[in-house]
């Protein structure tokens, strides 16, 4: 199964910006503006056209009771409903949105551990779900960290987010080895935590954002070019913006369901914009128009599909590998090609060096070698660090070391 987008929560559209839960603090409020909000779904944090974070989990979701200031836990919320959520981020602000999705094929990267704790005593609350008293054995546990329950050496369920971290004095940002703390997991747990379980935290690379969305367009018609690619007539949906660029990566989303339960399946995740045209004229960017054509290397494109273009964040540049240290050439044992690799040694000088070495048995030092074959003082200086002269039993040559 591939990615299925199940809903969108937009913050700043709810009647209340937040609610306060005892012992947990404020939960930000948003409105379900597409599909449904399903507790436990994975989520991406979007801010404008940027995707700031991925693999969040909708671990706690509550809503206000009718005609009351009290709140109740809910497992899902429909179109235009207000909800208050915890996903392991404290920076959700008005204008942000959570893109909710499921994906059974691709999971988060859990290849690098950041900390390991032991569950001492699990607990459960009807409003906030599972929590556990944990003592850290190695590394550190952090608020918002990606974690996994491990039982008998095997993961017990899918990776989760630390939704809250508490010590005797209140909320914590991180829990080091030492006294136990309380880790809030909410309703993410596929299996309830048990005493003796390990809670393993994973490192995630630091980044400002993951990708920048160029927008999404609606497909109105498709022309198959017969070579494995298509040209699609598209339109920017009302109320949205899009500015595609030739060469940008793209994905195709296929909507299913109704307005009140709309979902979209990502049917082609790794495409690239091959061409763009406006009024029959090829362009590099679609900016400034709402109707244009898009060329894609796929045949699986239908009317009413959505094409979403994006630009991945640049990965941090890796430092170039260090230059290999120059190989030192022994002028008393080197072959002709090895001598030719030294600076200033032309073919004629290599021939001279080999002949002199044969006749006199070698050279007492690099400077004597250079003088013997006719190098100038500045050329002999360039040999230092690149050439050596092993000790040889040779007759006196009458050449003394230069004071260079």
mmCIF file of C-alpha atoms in Angstrom:
data_model
loop_
_atom_site.group_PDB
_atom_site.id
_atom_site.type_symbol
_atom_site.label_atom_id
_atom_site.label_comp_id
_atom_site.label_asym_id
_atom_site.label_seq_id
_atom_site.Cartn_x
_atom_site.Cartn_y
_atom_site.Cartn_z
ATOM 1 C CA UNK A 1 0.000 0.000 0.000
ATOM 2 C CA UNK A 2 1.242 3.481 -0.840
ATOM 3 C CA UNK A 3 0.612 6.839 0.758
ATOM 4 C CA UNK A 4 -3.017 7.849 1.241
ATOM 5 C CA UNK A 5 -3.781 11.373 2.379
ATOM 6 C CA UNK A 6 -6.797 11.237 4.635
ATOM 7 C CA UNK A 7 -7.287 14.786 5.884
ATOM 8 C CA UNK A 8 -6.019 18.284 6.546
ATOM 9 C CA UNK A 9 -6.170 20.290 9.772
ATOM 10 C CA UNK A 10 -5.706 24.048 9.419
ATOM 11 C CA UNK A 11 -4.823 26.125 12.472
ATOM 12 C CA UNK A 12 -6.346 29.542 12.948
ATOM 13 C CA UNK A 13 -9.767 28.532 11.598
ATOM 14 C CA UNK A 14 -11.211 27.005 14.798
ATOM 15 C CA UNK A 15 -13.448 29.034 17.108
ATOM 16 C CA UNK A 16 -10.846 28.606 19.849
ATOM 17 C CA UNK A 17 -7.105 28.741 19.259
ATOM 18 C CA UNK A 18 -6.370 26.322 22.118
ATOM 19 C CA UNK A 19 -7.643 24.465 25.161
ATOM 20 C CA UNK A 20 -5.812 23.616 28.371
ATOM 21 C CA UNK A 21 -5.680 20.051 29.632
ATOM 22 C CA UNK A 22 -4.775 19.467 33.290
ATOM 23 C CA UNK A 23 -1.214 18.236 33.624
ATOM 24 C CA UNK A 24 -0.530 18.638 29.916
ATOM 25 C CA UNK A 25 -0.982 22.321 29.170
ATOM 26 C CA UNK A 26 -2.299 23.972 26.028
ATOM 27 C CA UNK A 27 -3.299 22.040 22.931
ATOM 28 C CA UNK A 28 -3.562 24.076 19.705
ATOM 29 C CA UNK A 29 -6.911 24.087 17.926
ATOM 30 C CA UNK A 30 -7.575 23.691 14.231
ATOM 31 C CA UNK A 31 -10.351 22.927 11.796
ATOM 32 C CA UNK A 32 -10.599 19.855 9.580
ATOM 33 C CA UNK A 33 -10.663 21.516 6.158
ATOM 34 C CA UNK A 34 -10.405 18.372 4.014
ATOM 35 C CA UNK A 35 -11.267 14.715 4.571
ATOM 36 C CA UNK A 36 -11.249 13.512 8.153
ATOM 37 C CA UNK A 37 -8.852 13.746 11.074
ATOM 38 C CA UNK A 38 -8.102 10.219 12.288
ATOM 39 C CA UNK A 39 -6.343 9.760 15.618
ATOM 40 C CA UNK A 40 -3.028 7.955 15.199
ATOM 41 C CA UNK A 41 -2.520 9.110 11.599
ATOM 42 C CA UNK A 42 0.891 10.237 10.498
ATOM 43 C CA UNK A 43 1.221 13.923 9.741
ATOM 44 C CA UNK A 44 3.363 16.527 7.993
ATOM 45 C CA UNK A 45 3.644 20.045 9.340
ATOM 46 C CA UNK A 46 3.163 22.625 6.597
ATOM 47 C CA UNK A 47 3.824 26.343 6.926
ATOM 48 C CA UNK A 48 2.926 28.235 3.781
ATOM 49 C CA UNK A 49 4.537 26.411 0.882
ATOM 50 C CA UNK A 50 7.109 24.670 3.098
ATOM 51 C CA UNK A 51 6.915 21.204 4.651
ATOM 52 C CA UNK A 52 8.733 21.672 7.952
ATOM 53 C CA UNK A 53 8.416 18.187 9.499
ATOM 54 C CA UNK A 54 7.278 14.687 8.633
ATOM 55 C CA UNK A 55 6.452 11.479 10.499
ATOM 56 C CA UNK A 56 4.562 13.300 13.225
ATOM 57 C CA UNK A 57 1.698 11.351 14.818
ATOM 58 C CA UNK A 58 -1.772 12.609 15.723
ATOM 59 C CA UNK A 59 -1.358 11.106 19.177
ATOM 60 C CA UNK A 60 -3.993 13.048 21.142
ATOM 61 C CA UNK A 61 -7.153 14.598 19.724
ATOM 62 C CA UNK A 62 -9.943 16.188 21.746
ATOM 63 C CA UNK A 63 -12.864 18.444 21.028
ATOM 64 C CA UNK A 64 -15.149 20.570 23.118
ATOM 65 C CA UNK A 65 -18.412 19.054 24.249
ATOM 66 C CA UNK A 66 -21.567 20.693 22.983
ATOM 67 C CA UNK A 67 -22.716 23.609 25.156
ATOM 68 C CA UNK A 68 -19.823 23.027 27.558
ATOM 69 C CA UNK A 69 -16.247 24.133 28.187
ATOM 70 C CA UNK A 70 -15.277 20.520 28.918
ATOM 71 C CA UNK A 71 -13.412 18.455 26.341
ATOM 72 C CA UNK A 72 -13.626 14.822 25.311
ATOM 73 C CA UNK A 73 -11.252 12.505 23.495
ATOM 74 C CA UNK A 74 -12.274 11.587 19.927
ATOM 75 C CA UNK A 75 -10.952 8.975 17.520
ATOM 76 C CA UNK A 76 -11.879 10.905 14.379
ATOM 77 C CA UNK A 77 -13.399 14.211 13.352
ATOM 78 C CA UNK A 78 -15.157 15.059 10.120
ATOM 79 C CA UNK A 79 -15.116 17.926 7.661
ATOM 80 C CA UNK A 80 -15.240 21.441 9.225
ATOM 81 C CA UNK A 81 -15.007 20.083 12.796
ATOM 82 C CA UNK A 82 -12.791 21.829 15.357
ATOM 83 C CA UNK A 83 -10.203 19.692 17.118
ATOM 84 C CA UNK A 84 -7.323 20.199 19.562
ATOM 85 C CA UNK A 85 -4.294 18.009 19.008
ATOM 86 C CA UNK A 86 -0.877 16.915 20.276
ATOM 87 C CA UNK A 87 1.721 15.771 17.728
ATOM 88 C CA UNK A 88 5.024 16.330 19.524
ATOM 89 C CA UNK A 89 5.560 19.963 18.419
ATOM 90 C CA UNK A 90 5.173 23.133 20.491
ATOM 91 C CA UNK A 91 5.400 25.550 17.557
ATOM 92 C CA UNK A 92 2.040 24.980 15.819
ATOM 93 C CA UNK A 93 0.746 28.456 14.938
ATOM 94 C CA UNK A 94 -2.181 30.047 13.140
ATOM 95 C CA UNK A 95 -1.706 29.554 9.421
ATOM 96 C CA UNK A 96 0.027 26.196 9.848
ATOM 97 C CA UNK A 97 -1.581 22.946 8.736
ATOM 98 C CA UNK A 98 -1.192 19.239 9.391
ATOM 99 C CA UNK A 99 -1.364 17.020 6.301
ATOM 100 C CA UNK A 100 -2.642 13.684 7.610
ATOM 101 C CA UNK A 101 -1.795 10.453 5.830
ATOM 102 C CA UNK A 102 -1.226 6.726 6.131
ATOM 103 C CA UNK A 103 1.585 4.768 4.497
ATOM 104 C CA UNK A 104 2.136 1.063 5.142
ATOM 105 C CA UNK A 105 5.058 0.841 2.717
ATOM 106 C CA UNK A 106 7.442 3.615 3.747
ATOM 107 C CA UNK A 107 8.204 4.362 7.400
ATOM 108 C CA UNK A 108 10.485 6.799 9.207
ATOM 109 C CA UNK A 109 14.227 6.260 9.405
ATOM 110 C CA UNK A 110 15.053 4.396 12.636
ATOM 111 C CA UNK A 111 18.648 3.585 11.820
ATOM 112 C CA UNK A 112 20.376 5.791 14.421
ATOM 113 C CA UNK A 113 19.637 5.555 18.138
ATOM 114 C CA UNK A 114 19.702 8.623 20.365
ATOM 115 C CA UNK A 115 18.702 7.078 23.688
ATOM 116 C CA UNK A 116 17.325 3.996 25.415
ATOM 117 C CA UNK A 117 15.040 3.939 28.442
ATOM 118 C CA UNK A 118 13.312 1.266 30.495
ATOM 119 C CA UNK A 119 9.602 1.370 31.237
ATOM 120 C CA UNK A 120 9.089 1.130 34.993
ATOM 121 C CA UNK A 121 5.334 1.595 35.311
ATOM 122 C CA UNK A 122 2.814 2.232 32.509
ATOM 123 C CA UNK A 123 -0.428 4.157 32.965
ATOM 124 C CA UNK A 124 -3.511 5.232 31.040
ATOM 125 C CA UNK A 125 -5.811 8.255 31.041
ATOM 126 C CA UNK A 126 -9.119 8.441 29.188
ATOM 127 C CA UNK A 127 -8.311 11.894 27.825
ATOM 128 C CA UNK A 128 -4.597 11.727 27.067
ATOM 129 C CA UNK A 129 -4.009 8.003 26.534
ATOM 130 C CA UNK A 130 -0.926 6.033 27.528
ATOM 131 C CA UNK A 131 1.963 7.324 29.603
ATOM 132 C CA UNK A 132 4.873 5.569 31.293
ATOM 133 C CA UNK A 133 7.399 6.153 34.027
ATOM 134 C CA UNK A 134 10.759 5.705 32.327
ATOM 135 C CA UNK A 135 14.383 5.716 33.452
ATOM 136 C CA UNK A 136 16.989 6.484 30.780
ATOM 137 C CA UNK A 137 19.855 3.976 30.570
ATOM 138 C CA UNK A 138 21.757 5.391 27.602
ATOM 139 C CA UNK A 139 21.778 8.689 25.751
ATOM 140 C CA UNK A 140 18.782 10.971 26.239
ATOM 141 C CA UNK A 141 15.029 11.115 25.603
ATOM 142 C CA UNK A 142 13.756 14.384 24.148
ATOM 143 C CA UNK A 143 10.351 15.994 23.787
ATOM 144 C CA UNK A 144 9.037 15.316 20.291
ATOM 145 C CA UNK A 145 11.542 12.532 19.644
ATOM 146 C CA UNK A 146 10.749 9.615 17.374
ATOM 147 C CA UNK A 147 10.578 6.538 19.621
ATOM 148 C CA UNK A 148 9.660 2.883 19.479
ATOM 149 C CA UNK A 149 8.586 0.380 22.121
ATOM 150 C CA UNK A 150 10.794 -2.717 22.093
ATOM 151 C CA UNK A 151 9.657 -5.937 23.765
ATOM 152 C CA UNK A 152 11.778 -9.074 23.816
ATOM 153 C CA UNK A 153 14.239 -7.472 21.410
ATOM 154 C CA UNK A 154 11.546 -6.736 18.804
ATOM 155 C CA UNK A 155 9.668 -3.503 18.010
ATOM 156 C CA UNK A 156 6.179 -3.540 19.502
ATOM 157 C CA UNK A 157 4.194 -1.483 17.036
ATOM 158 C CA UNK A 158 4.983 1.478 14.801
ATOM 159 C CA UNK A 159 7.319 4.367 15.736
ATOM 160 C CA UNK A 160 5.693 7.148 17.769
ATOM 161 C CA UNK A 161 6.381 10.667 18.991
ATOM 162 C CA UNK A 162 7.064 11.756 22.565
ATOM 163 C CA UNK A 163 4.028 13.979 23.125
ATOM 164 C CA UNK A 164 5.065 15.108 26.577
ATOM 165 C CA UNK A 165 7.990 14.703 28.953
ATOM 166 C CA UNK A 166 7.659 15.448 32.661
ATOM 167 C CA UNK A 167 9.820 15.430 35.754
ATOM 168 C CA UNK A 168 8.998 16.169 39.413
ATOM 169 C CA UNK A 169 9.102 19.923 38.749
ATOM 170 C CA UNK A 170 6.992 19.892 35.580
ATOM 171 C CA UNK A 171 7.509 19.695 31.803
ATOM 172 C CA UNK A 172 10.952 18.808 30.448
ATOM 173 C CA UNK A 173 12.652 19.266 27.107
ATOM 174 C CA UNK A 174 14.857 16.218 27.623
ATOM 175 C CA UNK A 175 15.373 13.416 30.125
ATOM 176 C CA UNK A 176 18.992 12.316 30.742
ATOM 177 C CA UNK A 177 20.128 9.216 32.638
ATOM 178 C CA UNK A 178 19.270 9.434 36.332
ATOM 179 C CA UNK A 179 15.922 9.891 38.079
ATOM 180 C CA UNK A 180 12.883 8.568 36.195
ATOM 181 C CA UNK A 181 10.496 10.812 34.300
ATOM 182 C CA UNK A 182 7.082 10.425 32.714
ATOM 183 C CA UNK A 183 6.776 10.011 28.955
ATOM 184 C CA UNK A 184 3.402 10.769 27.345
ATOM 185 C CA UNK A 185 2.627 8.583 24.309
ATOM 186 C CA UNK A 186 -1.100 9.238 23.975
ATOM 187 C CA UNK A 187 -3.111 7.018 21.667
ATOM 188 C CA UNK A 188 -0.272 6.195 19.277
ATOM 189 C CA UNK A 189 0.523 2.839 20.893
ATOM 190 C CA UNK A 190 -0.368 -0.177 18.766
ATOM 191 C CA UNK A 191 0.140 -2.257 21.937
ATOM 192 C CA UNK A 192 -0.013 -0.937 25.528
ATOM 193 C CA UNK A 193 3.420 -0.376 27.133
ATOM 194 C CA UNK A 194 4.417 -2.880 29.820
ATOM 195 C CA UNK A 195 6.914 -2.715 32.661
ATOM 196 C CA UNK A 196 10.244 -3.998 31.346
ATOM 197 C CA UNK A 197 9.720 -2.713 27.801
ATOM 198 C CA UNK A 198 12.509 -0.640 26.293
ATOM 199 C CA UNK A 199 11.740 2.783 24.858
ATOM 200 C CA UNK A 200 14.253 3.542 22.113
ATOM 201 C CA UNK A 201 14.666 7.094 20.754
ATOM 202 C CA UNK A 202 16.056 7.778 17.287
ATOM 203 C CA UNK A 203 18.120 10.596 15.845
ATOM 204 C CA UNK A 204 16.742 12.688 13.012
ATOM 205 C CA UNK A 205 18.811 14.976 10.781
ATOM 206 C CA UNK A 206 18.506 18.684 11.504
ATOM 207 C CA UNK A 207 16.844 20.740 8.775
ATOM 208 C CA UNK A 208 15.005 24.008 8.262
ATOM 209 C CA UNK A 209 12.429 22.370 5.995
ATOM 210 C CA UNK A 210 11.959 19.183 3.997
ATOM 211 C CA UNK A 211 10.461 20.434 0.759
ATOM 212 C CA UNK A 212 8.903 23.482 -0.841
ATOM 213 C CA UNK A 213 5.604 22.898 -2.613
ATOM 214 C CA UNK A 214 5.200 24.618 -5.973
ATOM 215 C CA UNK A 215 1.477 23.896 -5.779
ATOM 216 C CA UNK A 216 -1.079 21.455 -7.149
ATOM 217 C CA UNK A 217 -3.144 21.553 -10.327
ATOM 218 C CA UNK A 218 -6.262 19.707 -11.471
ATOM 219 C CA UNK A 219 -6.068 17.583 -14.627
ATOM 220 C CA UNK A 220 -8.818 18.308 -17.187
ATOM 221 C CA UNK A 221 -7.554 16.247 -20.102
ATOM 222 C CA UNK A 222 -4.730 13.879 -21.019
ATOM 223 C CA UNK A 223 -2.999 13.253 -24.375
ATOM 224 C CA UNK A 224 -0.892 10.074 -24.577
ATOM 225 C CA UNK A 225 2.206 10.704 -26.695
ATOM 226 C CA UNK A 226 2.776 6.975 -27.254
ATOM 227 C CA UNK A 227 6.314 7.010 -25.878
ATOM 228 C CA UNK A 228 5.521 6.445 -22.211
ATOM 229 C CA UNK A 229 4.751 10.087 -21.530
ATOM 230 C CA UNK A 230 1.673 12.312 -21.581
ATOM 231 C CA UNK A 231 0.731 15.947 -21.897
ATOM 232 C CA UNK A 232 -2.029 17.076 -19.539
ATOM 233 C CA UNK A 233 -4.241 20.134 -19.721
ATOM 234 C CA UNK A 234 -4.411 21.449 -16.164
ATOM 235 C CA UNK A 235 -5.899 24.258 -14.121
ATOM 236 C CA UNK A 236 -4.996 25.755 -10.760
ATOM 237 C CA UNK A 237 -7.996 25.131 -8.448
ATOM 238 C CA UNK A 238 -9.928 28.174 -7.308
ATOM 239 C CA UNK A 239 -8.516 29.712 -4.170
ATOM 240 C CA UNK A 240 -5.100 28.117 -4.604
ATOM 241 C CA UNK A 241 -1.851 29.130 -6.245
ATOM 242 C CA UNK A 242 0.735 27.182 -8.216
ATOM 243 C CA UNK A 243 3.894 28.016 -10.140
ATOM 244 C CA UNK A 244 5.404 24.902 -11.702
ATOM 245 C CA UNK A 245 8.971 24.836 -13.028
ATOM 246 C CA UNK A 246 10.335 22.584 -15.755
ATOM 247 C CA UNK A 247 12.499 19.887 -14.200
ATOM 248 C CA UNK A 248 10.870 20.001 -10.764
ATOM 249 C CA UNK A 249 9.913 16.697 -9.101
ATOM 250 C CA UNK A 250 6.204 15.909 -9.038
ATOM 251 C CA UNK A 251 3.727 13.357 -7.743
ATOM 252 C CA UNK A 252 0.247 12.385 -8.924
ATOM 253 C CA UNK A 253 -2.615 12.218 -6.421
ATOM 254 C CA UNK A 254 -5.885 10.457 -7.227
ATOM 255 C CA UNK A 255 -8.826 11.726 -5.154
ATOM 256 C CA UNK A 256 -11.359 9.211 -3.864
ATOM 257 C CA UNK A 257 -14.436 9.631 -1.721
ATOM 258 C CA UNK A 258 -16.701 12.633 -1.247
ATOM 259 C CA UNK A 259 -16.136 16.145 0.069
ATOM 260 C CA UNK A 260 -16.974 14.990 3.589
ATOM 261 C CA UNK A 261 -14.593 12.021 3.432
ATOM 262 C CA UNK A 262 -12.181 12.936 0.676
ATOM 263 C CA UNK A 263 -8.907 11.028 0.447
ATOM 264 C CA UNK A 264 -6.138 11.042 -2.126
ATOM 265 C CA UNK A 265 -3.866 8.164 -3.088
ATOM 266 C CA UNK A 266 -0.364 8.997 -4.295
ATOM 267 C CA UNK A 267 -0.310 6.816 -7.413
ATOM 268 C CA UNK A 268 2.977 8.129 -8.871
ATOM 269 C CA UNK A 269 5.379 9.503 -6.257
ATOM 270 C CA UNK A 270 8.608 10.060 -8.241
ATOM 271 C CA UNK A 271 7.930 11.928 -11.465
ATOM 272 C CA UNK A 272 9.504 15.039 -12.983
ATOM 273 C CA UNK A 273 7.993 17.944 -14.924
ATOM 274 C CA UNK A 274 9.234 17.339 -18.487
ATOM 275 C CA UNK A 275 7.622 20.340 -20.159
ATOM 276 C CA UNK A 276 5.303 23.283 -19.600
ATOM 277 C CA UNK A 277 3.348 25.245 -22.185
ATOM 278 C CA UNK A 278 1.058 28.259 -22.028
ATOM 279 C CA UNK A 279 -1.165 29.110 -25.002
ATOM 280 C CA UNK A 280 0.787 26.591 -27.051
ATOM 281 C CA UNK A 281 4.150 28.204 -26.289
ATOM 282 C CA UNK A 282 6.766 26.316 -24.272
ATOM 283 C CA UNK A 283 7.660 28.063 -21.006
ATOM 284 C CA UNK A 284 10.018 27.308 -18.155
ATOM 285 C CA UNK A 285 7.590 28.366 -15.430
ATOM 286 C CA UNK A 286 3.806 28.403 -15.243
ATOM 287 C CA UNK A 287 3.772 31.422 -12.919
ATOM 288 C CA UNK A 288 1.147 34.033 -13.793
ATOM 289 C CA UNK A 289 -1.377 31.699 -15.420
ATOM 290 C CA UNK A 290 -4.055 29.354 -14.123
ATOM 291 C CA UNK A 291 -4.422 27.199 -17.251
ATOM 292 C CA UNK A 292 -1.493 25.480 -18.958
ATOM 293 C CA UNK A 293 -0.186 22.061 -20.063
ATOM 294 C CA UNK A 294 2.240 19.752 -18.286
ATOM 295 C CA UNK A 295 4.378 16.961 -19.725
ATOM 296 C CA UNK A 296 5.050 13.923 -17.503
ATOM 297 C CA UNK A 297 6.827 10.589 -18.049
ATOM 298 C CA UNK A 298 3.879 8.418 -17.046
ATOM 299 C CA UNK A 299 0.812 6.912 -18.639
ATOM 300 C CA UNK A 300 -1.081 6.518 -15.372
ATOM 301 C CA UNK A 301 -2.783 9.914 -15.408
ATOM 302 C CA UNK A 302 -6.512 10.522 -15.486
ATOM 303 C CA UNK A 303 -8.937 13.379 -15.627
ATOM 304 C CA UNK A 304 -9.516 14.881 -12.131
ATOM 305 C CA UNK A 305 -6.137 13.690 -10.849
ATOM 306 C CA UNK A 306 -4.001 16.255 -9.057
ATOM 307 C CA UNK A 307 -0.392 16.942 -10.005
ATOM 308 C CA UNK A 308 1.684 18.255 -7.110
ATOM 309 C CA UNK A 309 5.109 19.753 -7.850
ATOM 310 C CA UNK A 310 7.735 20.338 -5.205
ATOM 311 C CA UNK A 311 11.402 21.120 -4.634
ATOM 312 C CA UNK A 312 13.228 18.980 -2.036
ATOM 313 C CA UNK A 313 15.366 20.787 0.486
ATOM 314 C CA UNK A 314 19.033 20.757 -0.372
ATOM 315 C CA UNK A 315 20.830 18.216 1.754
ATOM 316 C CA UNK A 316 23.810 19.562 3.700
ATOM 317 C CA UNK A 317 26.849 19.466 1.462
ATOM 318 C CA UNK A 318 29.293 16.777 2.444
ATOM 319 C CA UNK A 319 32.872 17.884 2.954
ATOM 320 C CA UNK A 320 35.049 16.779 0.030
ATOM 321 C CA UNK A 321 37.299 13.867 0.838
ATOM 322 C CA UNK A 322 40.806 14.926 1.825
ATOM 323 C CA UNK A 323 43.281 14.990 -1.010
ATOM 324 C CA UNK A 324 45.493 11.915 -0.959
ATOM 325 C CA UNK A 325 48.961 12.560 0.370
ATOM 326 C CA UNK A 326 51.554 12.725 -2.428
ATOM 327 C CA UNK A 327 53.398 9.468 -2.888
ATOM 328 C CA UNK A 328 57.063 9.807 -2.011
ATOM 329 C CA UNK A 329 59.347 8.622 -4.804
ATOM 330 C CA UNK A 330 62.729 7.094 -3.905
ATOM 331 C CA UNK A 331 65.113 8.408 -6.567
ATOM 332 C CA UNK A 332 67.496 5.494 -5.921
ATOM 333 C CA UNK A 333 64.952 2.726 -6.553
ATOM 334 C CA UNK A 334 62.107 4.282 -8.594
ATOM 335 C CA UNK A 335 61.280 3.139 -12.102
ATOM 336 C CA UNK A 336 61.265 5.496 -15.062
ATOM 337 C CA UNK A 337 57.481 6.206 -14.907
ATOM 338 C CA UNK A 338 57.721 6.833 -11.163
ATOM 339 C CA UNK A 339 60.546 9.349 -11.693
ATOM 340 C CA UNK A 340 58.478 10.985 -14.457
ATOM 341 C CA UNK A 341 55.743 11.709 -11.884
ATOM 342 C CA UNK A 342 58.075 14.108 -10.054
ATOM 343 C CA UNK A 343 57.807 17.834 -10.864
ATOM 344 C CA UNK A 344 60.337 19.085 -13.418
ATOM 345 C CA UNK A 345 61.406 15.653 -14.679
ATOM 346 C CA UNK A 346 61.082 15.653 -18.434
ATOM 347 C CA UNK A 347 61.656 12.424 -20.389
ATOM 348 C CA UNK A 348 65.242 13.468 -21.139
ATOM 349 C CA UNK A 349 65.941 14.144 -17.442
ATOM 350 C CA UNK A 350 64.433 10.769 -16.496
ATOM 351 C CA UNK A 351 66.776 9.088 -18.982
ATOM 352 C CA UNK A 352 69.737 11.003 -17.525
ATOM 353 C CA UNK A 353 68.728 10.051 -13.955
ATOM 354 C CA UNK A 354 68.476 6.354 -14.806
ATOM 355 C CA UNK A 355 71.833 6.382 -16.596
ATOM 356 C CA UNK A 356 73.622 8.225 -13.762
ATOM 357 C CA UNK A 357 72.083 5.898 -11.170
ATOM 358 C CA UNK A 358 73.292 2.861 -13.140
ATOM 359 C CA UNK A 359 76.825 4.195 -13.418
ATOM 360 C CA UNK A 360 77.353 5.517 -9.876
ATOM 361 C CA UNK A 361 74.984 3.316 -7.883
ATOM 362 C CA UNK A 362 72.636 6.074 -6.702
ATOM 363 C CA UNK A 363 72.472 9.535 -5.175
ATOM 364 C CA UNK A 364 73.358 10.518 -1.601
ATOM 365 C CA UNK A 365 70.360 12.866 -1.266
ATOM 366 C CA UNK A 366 67.591 14.551 -3.244
ATOM 367 C CA UNK A 367 69.579 17.767 -3.743
ATOM 368 C CA UNK A 368 72.467 15.848 -5.263
ATOM 369 C CA UNK A 369 70.011 14.049 -7.516
ATOM 370 C CA UNK A 370 68.587 17.350 -8.732
ATOM 371 C CA UNK A 371 71.959 18.926 -9.430
ATOM 372 C CA UNK A 372 73.156 15.804 -11.229
ATOM 373 C CA UNK A 373 70.295 15.789 -13.713
ATOM 374 C CA UNK A 374 70.417 19.545 -14.319
ATOM 375 C CA UNK A 375 67.526 20.915 -12.232
ATOM 376 C CA UNK A 376 67.550 24.583 -11.254
ATOM 377 C CA UNK A 377 67.477 25.502 -7.523
ATOM 378 C CA UNK A 378 63.748 26.378 -7.589
ATOM 379 C CA UNK A 379 63.025 23.049 -9.259
ATOM 380 C CA UNK A 380 64.989 21.180 -6.594
ATOM 381 C CA UNK A 381 62.918 22.930 -3.893
ATOM 382 C CA UNK A 382 59.757 21.504 -5.509
ATOM 383 C CA UNK A 383 61.140 17.982 -5.085
ATOM 384 C CA UNK A 384 61.260 18.296 -1.303
ATOM 385 C CA UNK A 385 58.391 16.365 0.215
ATOM 386 C CA UNK A 386 57.888 14.464 -3.029
ATOM 387 C CA UNK A 387 61.176 12.584 -3.309
ATOM 388 C CA UNK A 388 63.539 10.712 -1.006
ATOM 389 C CA UNK A 389 66.959 9.111 -1.448
ATOM 390 C CA UNK A 390 67.531 5.811 0.300
ATOM 391 C CA UNK A 391 70.995 5.039 1.618
ATOM 392 C CA UNK A 392 73.179 3.421 -0.984
ATOM 393 C CA UNK A 393 76.770 2.299 -1.060
ATOM 394 C CA UNK A 394 77.965 4.643 -3.764
ATOM 395 C CA UNK A 395 81.319 6.224 -4.613
ATOM 396 C CA UNK A 396 81.795 9.893 -3.830
ATOM 397 C CA UNK A 397 80.235 11.961 -6.594
ATOM 398 C CA UNK A 398 81.798 15.264 -5.702
ATOM 399 C CA UNK A 399 78.340 16.868 -5.536
ATOM 400 C CA UNK A 400 77.619 18.523 -2.216
ATOM 401 C CA UNK A 401 74.186 19.293 -0.736
ATOM 402 C CA UNK A 402 72.907 22.690 -1.762
ATOM 403 C CA UNK A 403 72.035 25.252 0.879
ATOM 404 C CA UNK A 404 68.603 26.087 -0.499
#
